[in-house]
PDB file of C-alpha atoms in Angstrom:
ATOM      1  CA  MET A 148      17.880  14.318  25.579  1.00 41.00           C
ATOM      2  CA  SER A 149      17.588  13.534  21.826  1.00 41.00           C
ATOM      3  CA  SER A 150      14.242  12.593  20.143  1.00 44.00           C
ATOM      4  CA  PRO A 151      13.687   8.723  19.391  1.00 44.00           C
ATOM      5  CA  ALA A 152      13.530   9.963  15.704  1.00 42.00           C
ATOM      6  CA  ALA A 153      16.589  11.722  15.924  1.00 45.00           C
ATOM      7  CA  PRO A 154      18.769   9.504  13.233  1.00 47.00           C
ATOM      8  CA  LEU A 155      16.676  11.086  10.598  1.00 45.00           C
ATOM      9  CA  GLN A 156      17.707  14.629  10.735  1.00 49.00           C
ATOM     10  CA  SER A 157      15.484  17.288   8.811  1.00 44.00           C
ATOM     11  CA  ASP A 158      18.300  18.270   6.659  1.00 47.00           C
ATOM     12  CA  THR A 159      18.933  14.686   5.183  1.00 55.00           C
ATOM     13  CA  LEU A 160      15.153  14.067   4.519  1.00 51.00           C
ATOM     14  CA  GLY A 161      14.887  15.976   1.169  1.00 46.00           C
ATOM     15  CA  SER A 162      17.486  13.931  -0.213  1.00 53.00           C
ATOM     16  CA  ARG A 163      16.858  10.653   1.327  1.00 76.00           C
ATOM     17  CA  LEU A 164      13.079  10.652   0.677  1.00 83.00           C
ATOM     18  CA  ALA A 165      12.750  12.420  -2.675  1.00 79.00           C
ATOM     19  CA  SER A 166      10.903   9.880  -4.694  1.00 78.00           C
ATOM     20  CA  ARG A 167       8.518   6.741  -4.151  1.00 77.00           C
ATOM     21  CA  GLY A 168      11.538   4.414  -4.661  1.00 80.00           C
ATOM     22  CA  ASP A 169      13.331   6.073  -1.644  1.00 86.00           C
ATOM     23  CA  LEU A 170      10.035   5.657   0.213  1.00 88.00           C
ATOM     24  CA  THR A 171      10.170   2.077  -0.567  1.00 88.00           C
ATOM     25  CA  SER A 172      13.748   1.608   0.694  1.00 90.00           C
ATOM     26  CA  PHE A 173      12.910   3.491   3.754  1.00 94.00           C
ATOM     27  CA  PHE A 174       9.997   1.054   4.621  1.00 95.00           C
ATOM     28  CA  MET A 175      12.247  -2.026   3.642  1.00 95.00           C
ATOM     29  CA  GLU A 176      14.717  -0.856   6.004  1.00 95.00           C
ATOM     30  CA  LEU A 177      12.137  -0.496   8.784  1.00 96.00           C
ATOM     31  CA  THR A 178      10.702  -3.948   7.841  1.00 97.00           C
ATOM     32  CA  ALA A 179      13.877  -5.653   8.503  1.00 97.00           C
ATOM     33  CA  GLU A 180      14.749  -3.678  11.653  1.00 96.00           C
ATOM     34  CA  ILE A 181      11.682  -4.787  13.465  1.00 98.00           C
ATOM     35  CA  GLY A 182      11.983  -8.508  12.434  1.00 98.00           C
ATOM     36  CA  ALA A 183       8.862  -8.273  10.051  1.00 98.00           C
ATOM     37  CA  ASP A 184       8.419  -9.682   6.410  1.00 97.00           C
ATOM     38  CA  SER A 185       6.165  -7.286   4.977  1.00 96.00           C
ATOM     39  CA  TYR A 186       4.853  -3.811   5.156  1.00 96.00           C
ATOM     40  CA  MET A 187       2.201  -1.648   3.470  1.00 95.00           C
ATOM     41  CA  LEU A 188       1.683   2.097   3.679  1.00 95.00           C
ATOM     42  CA  VAL A 189      -2.097   2.791   3.388  1.00 92.00           C
ATOM     43  CA  ALA A 190      -3.863   6.243   2.895  1.00 89.00           C
ATOM     44  CA  ILE A 191      -7.438   6.480   3.675  1.00 84.00           C
ATOM     45  CA  VAL A 192      -9.031   9.103   1.245  1.00 72.00           C
ATOM     46  CA  HIS A 193     -12.472  10.336   1.307  1.00 60.00           C
ATOM     47  CA  ASP A 194     -13.819   9.857  -2.226  1.00 47.00           C
ATOM     48  CA  GLN A 195     -17.356  10.387  -3.354  1.00 40.00           C
ATOM     49  CA  ASP A 196     -19.178   9.994   0.200  1.00 42.00           C
ATOM     50  CA  ARG A 197     -17.014   6.994   1.143  1.00 48.00           C
ATOM     51  CA  ASN A 198     -13.589   6.220   2.594  1.00 59.00           C
ATOM     52  CA  ASP A 199     -11.262   4.356   0.126  1.00 71.00           C
ATOM     53  CA  ALA A 200      -8.065   2.886   0.840  1.00 79.00           C
ATOM     54  CA  ARG A 201      -5.279   3.526  -1.333  1.00 82.00           C
ATOM     55  CA  ILE A 202      -1.736   1.733  -1.136  1.00 84.00           C
ATOM     56  CA  VAL A 203       0.948   4.296  -1.074  1.00 87.00           C
ATOM     57  CA  SER A 204       3.904   1.575  -0.694  1.00 87.00           C
ATOM     58  CA  SER A 205       4.002  -1.800  -0.151  1.00 89.00           C
ATOM     59  CA  ASN A 206       5.915  -5.087  -0.616  1.00 91.00           C
ATOM     60  CA  TRP A 207       3.196  -7.355  -0.315  1.00 91.00           C
ATOM     61  CA  ILE A 208       3.128  -9.720  -3.207  1.00 85.00           C
ATOM     62  CA  PHE A 209       0.495  -8.932  -6.176  1.00 76.00           C
ATOM     63  CA  ASP A 210      -1.597 -12.166  -5.588  1.00 78.00           C
ATOM     64  CA  ALA A 211      -2.030 -11.401  -1.991  1.00 84.00           C
ATOM     65  CA  ILE A 212      -3.579  -8.005  -2.546  1.00 84.00           C
ATOM     66  CA  GLU A 213      -5.805  -9.225  -5.204  1.00 80.00           C
ATOM     67  CA  LEU A 214      -7.140 -11.921  -3.240  1.00 86.00           C
ATOM     68  CA  ILE A 215      -7.520  -9.862   0.098  1.00 88.00           C
ATOM     69  CA  GLY A 216      -8.883  -6.931  -1.552  1.00 85.00           C
ATOM     70  CA  LYS A 217      -9.161  -3.072  -0.671  1.00 82.00           C
ATOM     71  CA  ARG A 218     -12.172  -3.377   1.731  1.00 86.00           C
ATOM     72  CA  LEU A 219     -10.277  -5.529   3.834  1.00 91.00           C
ATOM     73  CA  ILE A 220      -7.117  -3.571   3.836  1.00 91.00           C
ATOM     74  CA  ALA A 221      -9.213  -0.635   4.790  1.00 90.00           C
ATOM     75  CA  GLY A 222     -10.525  -2.796   7.579  1.00 90.00           C
ATOM     76  CA  LEU A 223      -7.244  -3.768   8.966  1.00 93.00           C
ATOM     77  CA  ALA A 224      -5.771  -0.156   8.806  1.00 94.00           C
ATOM     78  CA  GLN A 225      -8.702   1.299  10.712  1.00 91.00           C
ATOM     79  CA  GLY A 226      -9.687  -1.823  12.919  1.00 91.00           C
ATOM     80  CA  ALA A 227      -9.797  -1.635  16.540  1.00 91.00           C
ATOM     81  CA  LEU A 228      -6.201  -2.894  17.223  1.00 94.00           C
ATOM     82  CA  THR A 229      -4.763   0.038  15.075  1.00 96.00           C
ATOM     83  CA  VAL A 230      -3.102   2.220  17.654  1.00 97.00           C
ATOM     84  CA  ALA A 231      -1.529   5.778  17.869  1.00 96.00           C
ATOM     85  CA  PRO A 232       2.034   6.517  18.445  1.00 96.00           C
ATOM     86  CA  GLY A 233       3.239   5.985  21.938  1.00 95.00           C
ATOM     87  CA  ILE A 234       0.678   2.869  22.813  1.00 96.00           C
ATOM     88  CA  ARG A 235       2.027  -0.480  22.952  1.00 96.00           C
ATOM     89  CA  PRO A 236       0.643  -2.136  19.750  1.00 96.00           C
ATOM     90  CA  ARG A 237      -1.214  -5.567  19.953  1.00 94.00           C
ATOM     91  CA  PRO A 238      -1.231  -7.759  16.838  1.00 95.00           C
ATOM     92  CA  LEU A 239      -3.976  -9.185  14.837  1.00 94.00           C
ATOM     93  CA  VAL A 240      -3.384 -12.891  14.987  1.00 94.00           C
ATOM     94  CA  ALA A 241      -4.622 -14.980  12.168  1.00 91.00           C
ATOM     95  CA  ALA A 242      -5.542 -17.997  14.212  1.00 86.00           C
ATOM     96  CA  GLU A 243      -7.287 -15.846  16.803  1.00 86.00           C
ATOM     97  CA  ALA A 244      -8.834 -13.152  14.394  1.00 79.00           C
ATOM     98  CA  PRO A 245     -12.157 -14.148  14.329  1.00 75.00           C
ATOM     99  CA  ASP A 246     -12.635 -13.682  17.832  1.00 72.00           C
ATOM    100  CA  VAL A 247     -10.941 -10.079  18.005  1.00 69.00           C
ATOM    101  CA  GLY A 248     -13.502  -7.474  17.461  1.00 67.00           C
ATOM    102  CA  GLY A 249     -15.126  -8.927  14.386  1.00 75.00           C
ATOM    103  CA  LEU A 250     -12.074  -7.417  12.327  1.00 83.00           C
ATOM    104  CA  VAL A 251     -11.906 -10.345   9.837  1.00 89.00           C
ATOM    105  CA  SER A 252     -14.084 -13.554   9.352  1.00 88.00           C
ATOM    106  CA  GLY A 253     -12.478 -16.877  10.005  1.00 88.00           C
ATOM    107  CA  GLU A 254     -12.188 -17.462   6.153  1.00 90.00           C
ATOM    108  CA  GLU A 255     -10.174 -14.174   5.659  1.00 91.00           C
ATOM    109  CA  ALA A 256      -8.075 -15.006   8.497  1.00 92.00           C
ATOM    110  CA  ARG A 257      -7.026 -18.395   7.157  1.00 92.00           C
ATOM    111  CA  LEU A 258      -6.246 -16.524   3.894  1.00 92.00           C
ATOM    112  CA  LEU A 259      -4.264 -14.017   5.661  1.00 94.00           C
ATOM    113  CA  ASP A 260      -2.126 -16.767   7.316  1.00 94.00           C
ATOM    114  CA  VAL A 261      -1.721 -18.802   3.997  1.00 93.00           C
ATOM    115  CA  LEU A 262      -0.373 -15.769   2.215  1.00 94.00           C
ATOM    116  CA  GLY A 263       2.300 -15.255   5.116  1.00 94.00           C
ATOM    117  CA  HIS A 264       0.479 -12.788   7.305  1.00 96.00           C
ATOM    118  CA  ALA A 265      -0.192 -14.924  10.575  1.00 96.00           C
ATOM    119  CA  GLU A 266       0.238 -11.603  12.599  1.00 96.00           C
ATOM    120  CA  ILE A 267      -0.361  -8.047  11.429  1.00 97.00           C
ATOM    121  CA  TYR A 268       0.157  -4.873  13.409  1.00 98.00           C
ATOM    122  CA  SER A 269      -1.706  -1.669  12.315  1.00 97.00           C
ATOM    123  CA  LEU A 270      -0.239   1.563  13.223  1.00 98.00           C
ATOM    124  CA  ARG A 271      -1.713   5.076  12.876  1.00 97.00           C
ATOM    125  CA  LEU A 272       0.603   7.744  11.592  1.00 96.00           C
ATOM    126  CA  ASN A 273       0.375  11.268  12.587  1.00 92.00           C
ATOM    127  CA  VAL A 274       1.049  13.084   9.549  1.00 88.00           C
ATOM    128  CA  GLY A 275      -0.618  16.402   9.366  1.00 82.00           C
ATOM    129  CA  ARG A 276      -4.377  15.897   8.230  1.00 79.00           C
ATOM    130  CA  GLN A 277      -3.492  13.075   6.134  1.00 82.00           C
ATOM    131  CA  ARG A 278      -4.731   9.599   7.225  1.00 86.00           C
ATOM    132  CA  LEU A 279      -2.183   7.221   7.035  1.00 93.00           C
ATOM    133  CA  PHE A 280      -1.631   3.966   8.563  1.00 96.00           C
ATOM    134  CA  ALA A 281       1.454   1.355   8.310  1.00 98.00           C
ATOM    135  CA  LEU A 282       0.570  -2.244   8.278  1.00 98.00           C
ATOM    136  CA  PHE A 283       3.594  -4.500   9.440  1.00 98.00           C
ATOM    137  CA  SER A 284       3.014  -8.351   9.244  1.00 97.00           C
ATOM    138  CA  ALA A 285       5.000 -11.582   9.623  1.00 98.00           C
ATOM    139  CA  ALA A 286       4.664 -15.187   8.559  1.00 96.00           C
ATOM    140  CA  THR A 287       5.346 -16.360  12.209  1.00 96.00           C
ATOM    141  CA  THR A 288       3.598 -14.875  15.348  1.00 95.00           C
ATOM    142  CA  GLY A 289       5.831 -13.425  17.923  1.00 96.00           C
ATOM    143  CA  GLN A 290       8.396 -12.728  15.114  1.00 97.00           C
ATOM    144  CA  ILE A 291       7.997  -8.934  15.352  1.00 98.00           C
ATOM    145  CA  ASP A 292       9.898  -6.842  17.950  1.00 97.00           C
ATOM    146  CA  GLN A 293       7.179  -4.691  19.787  1.00 96.00           C
ATOM    147  CA  PRO A 294       9.648  -2.308  21.171  1.00 97.00           C
ATOM    148  CA  ALA A 295      11.290  -1.770  17.912  1.00 97.00           C
ATOM    149  CA  LEU A 296       8.077  -1.507  16.326  1.00 98.00           C
ATOM    150  CA  MET A 297       7.087   1.451  18.633  1.00 97.00           C
ATOM    151  CA  LYS A 298      10.442   3.180  17.483  1.00 96.00           C
ATOM    152  CA  ALA A 299       9.651   2.580  14.043  1.00 97.00           C
ATOM    153  CA  GLN A 300       6.207   4.036  14.312  1.00 97.00           C
ATOM    154  CA  LEU A 301       7.748   7.444  15.918  1.00 95.00           C
ATOM    155  CA  LYS A 302      10.291   7.296  12.765  1.00 95.00           C
ATOM    156  CA  CYS A 303       7.499   6.953  10.308  1.00 95.00           C
ATOM    157  CA  CYS A 304       5.762   9.742  11.737  1.00 94.00           C
ATOM    158  CA  TYR A 305       8.781  12.057  11.602  1.00 92.00           C
ATOM    159  CA  ALA A 306       9.925  11.296   8.146  1.00 93.00           C
ATOM    160  CA  LEU A 307       6.730  11.233   6.304  1.00 93.00           C
ATOM    161  CA  SER A 308       5.917  14.544   7.902  1.00 90.00           C
ATOM    162  CA  HIS A 309       8.604  16.210   5.983  1.00 87.00           C
ATOM    163  CA  ILE A 310       7.383  14.891   2.658  1.00 86.00           C
ATOM    164  CA  PRO A 311       3.583  15.702   2.737  1.00 82.00           C
ATOM    165  CA  GLN A 312       3.450  16.436  -1.157  1.00 76.00           C
ATOM    166  CA  LEU A 313       5.124  13.314  -1.917  1.00 78.00           C
ATOM    167  CA  ILE A 314       2.578  11.074   0.058  1.00 82.00           C
ATOM    168  CA  ALA A 315      -0.457  12.981  -1.111  1.00 75.00           C
ATOM    169  CA  ALA A 316       0.676  12.677  -4.612  1.00 71.00           C
ATOM    170  CA  ALA A 317       1.322   9.112  -4.227  1.00 73.00           C
ATOM    171  CA  ALA A 318      -2.090   8.385  -2.727  1.00 71.00           C
ATOM    172  CA  MET A 319      -4.150  10.486  -5.012  1.00 63.00           C
ATOM    173  CA  GLN A 320      -2.500  10.948  -8.415  1.00 61.00           C
ATOM    174  CA  ASP A 321      -3.870   8.961 -11.358  1.00 62.00           C
ATOM    175  CA  PRO A 322      -1.386   9.735 -14.181  1.00 68.00           C
ATOM    176  CA  LEU A 323      -3.206   7.636 -16.623  1.00 76.00           C
ATOM    177  CA  SER A 324      -5.696   8.845 -19.318  1.00 76.00           C
ATOM    178  CA  ASP A 325      -9.153   7.126 -19.553  1.00 75.00           C
ATOM    179  CA  ARG A 326      -8.260   5.122 -22.596  1.00 87.00           C
ATOM    180  CA  GLU A 327      -4.843   4.343 -20.809  1.00 87.00           C
ATOM    181  CA  ARG A 328      -6.541   3.030 -17.921  1.00 84.00           C
ATOM    182  CA  GLU A 329      -9.119   1.179 -19.932  1.00 89.00           C
ATOM    183  CA  CYS A 330      -6.546  -0.638 -21.792  1.00 93.00           C
ATOM    184  CA  LEU A 331      -4.604  -1.568 -18.590  1.00 91.00           C
ATOM    185  CA  PHE A 332      -8.087  -2.754 -16.907  1.00 90.00           C
ATOM    186  CA  TRP A 333      -8.750  -4.923 -19.804  1.00 94.00           C
ATOM    187  CA  VAL A 334      -5.407  -6.663 -20.138  1.00 94.00           C
ATOM    188  CA  SER A 335      -5.486  -7.173 -16.258  1.00 91.00           C
ATOM    189  CA  GLU A 336      -8.709  -9.176 -17.014  1.00 91.00           C
ATOM    190  CA  GLY A 337      -6.922 -11.400 -19.331  1.00 92.00           C
ATOM    191  CA  LYS A 338      -7.802  -9.950 -22.804  1.00 94.00           C
ATOM    192  CA  THR A 339      -5.456  -9.745 -25.506  1.00 94.00           C
ATOM    193  CA  THR A 340      -4.362  -6.731 -27.475  1.00 94.00           C
ATOM    194  CA  ASP A 341      -6.932  -7.591 -30.393  1.00 95.00           C
ATOM    195  CA  GLU A 342      -9.704  -8.227 -27.878  1.00 95.00           C
ATOM    196  CA  VAL A 343      -9.151  -4.908 -26.254  1.00 94.00           C
ATOM    197  CA  ALA A 344      -9.222  -3.316 -29.756  1.00 94.00           C
ATOM    198  CA  VAL A 345     -12.678  -4.653 -30.272  1.00 95.00           C
ATOM    199  CA  ILE A 346     -13.989  -3.718 -27.170  1.00 92.00           C
ATOM    200  CA  LEU A 347     -12.820  -0.103 -27.350  1.00 91.00           C
ATOM    201  CA  GLY A 348     -13.457   0.106 -30.916  1.00 92.00           C
ATOM    202  CA  VAL A 349      -9.875   0.937 -31.895  1.00 92.00           C
ATOM    203  CA  SER A 350      -7.058  -0.552 -33.649  1.00 94.00           C
ATOM    204  CA  SER A 351      -4.563  -3.037 -31.967  1.00 94.00           C
ATOM    205  CA  ASN A 352      -1.690  -0.435 -32.779  1.00 94.00           C
ATOM    206  CA  THR A 353      -3.701   1.905 -30.843  1.00 94.00           C
ATOM    207  CA  VAL A 354      -4.096  -0.394 -27.819  1.00 94.00           C
ATOM    208  CA  ASN A 355      -0.329  -1.330 -28.030  1.00 94.00           C
ATOM    209  CA  SER A 356       0.192   2.633 -27.840  1.00 92.00           C
ATOM    210  CA  TYR A 357      -1.754   3.123 -24.880  1.00 92.00           C
ATOM    211  CA  ILE A 358      -0.346   0.593 -22.850  1.00 93.00           C
ATOM    212  CA  THR A 359       3.282   1.614 -23.622  1.00 92.00           C
ATOM    213  CA  HIS A 360       2.312   5.098 -22.650  1.00 87.00           C
ATOM    214  CA  ALA A 361       1.148   3.614 -19.293  1.00 86.00           C
ATOM    215  CA  ILE A 362       4.120   1.593 -18.778  1.00 87.00           C
ATOM    216  CA  GLN A 363       6.312   4.662 -19.388  1.00 82.00           C
ATOM    217  CA  LYS A 364       4.285   6.991 -17.018  1.00 76.00           C
ATOM    218  CA  PHE A 365       4.738   4.128 -14.330  1.00 74.00           C
ATOM    219  CA  ALA A 366       8.398   3.589 -14.820  1.00 69.00           C
ATOM    220  CA  ALA A 367       7.608  -0.112 -15.177  1.00 79.00           C
ATOM    221  CA  SER A 368       9.455  -2.515 -17.298  1.00 85.00           C
ATOM    222  CA  ASN A 369       6.731  -4.411 -18.656  1.00 90.00           C
ATOM    223  CA  ARG A 370       2.744  -4.737 -18.944  1.00 90.00           C
ATOM    224  CA  ALA A 371       2.616  -6.922 -15.598  1.00 90.00           C
ATOM    225  CA  MET A 372       4.519  -4.490 -13.678  1.00 87.00           C
ATOM    226  CA  ALA A 373       2.315  -1.420 -14.878  1.00 87.00           C
ATOM    227  CA  ILE A 374      -0.779  -3.495 -13.960  1.00 88.00           C
ATOM    228  CA  ALA A 375       0.554  -4.336 -10.676  1.00 85.00           C
ATOM    229  CA  THR A 376       1.478  -0.710 -10.036  1.00 78.00           C
ATOM    230  CA  ALA A 377      -1.872   0.517 -11.071  1.00 79.00           C
ATOM    231  CA  ILE A 378      -3.716  -2.160  -8.905  1.00 79.00           C
ATOM    232  CA  ARG A 379      -1.655  -1.226  -5.826  1.00 69.00           C
ATOM    233  CA  SER A 380      -2.278   2.327  -6.564  1.00 64.00           C
ATOM    234  CA  GLY A 381      -6.063   1.729  -6.710  1.00 64.00           C
ATOM    235  CA  ILE A 382      -6.132   3.013 -10.220  1.00 74.00           C
ATOM    236  CA  ILE A 383      -7.747   0.029 -11.707  1.00 76.00           C
TER     237      ILE A 383
END
């Protein structure tokens, strides 16, 4: 009898999941297969005596991540409805969320619903010692196929267990220098290049140089994309 994860043979994983772009494609395929609209792969890392949520990969819109915040994302990932592989999952339904184990407040539930996450499934992924969670959500309740979701959870565990270094790097790596990170942060706060130059005590050309380097390191096409990547990665 073949394993539920048999379609992902180990000899093809190295080529299929060789980069973060491949990881995104993999999760987009899974999201479509189960009837979901959105996904988020979250790593919980221990950092300075606290647990911090790092978004490894996601197709949530930038504004949704900003409005919801990392605290709520970490809570959803590690909440009472989160299930291990093989256990039938239960969704967090936004309309009922305030009454489900105190996971989210009424205001947070309404915000999730408005942003297109009326129901959210949280799945724990067994990938070595890494604490990984997959959130799959849909704008309409009942839209996600639960049996398909359970198979997708096993497929995630199987696939990600073959790329632990890529996952660890995506969760932990901060490719930016202190100055590059500062420049991106202030630009994300709405500051102009000249204003950032005054704040940091450098020239405008230097600020532009730092931002250009950050864009290149993230393989982004512009400042907005670099900022979005840095925020999703928990770097700024």
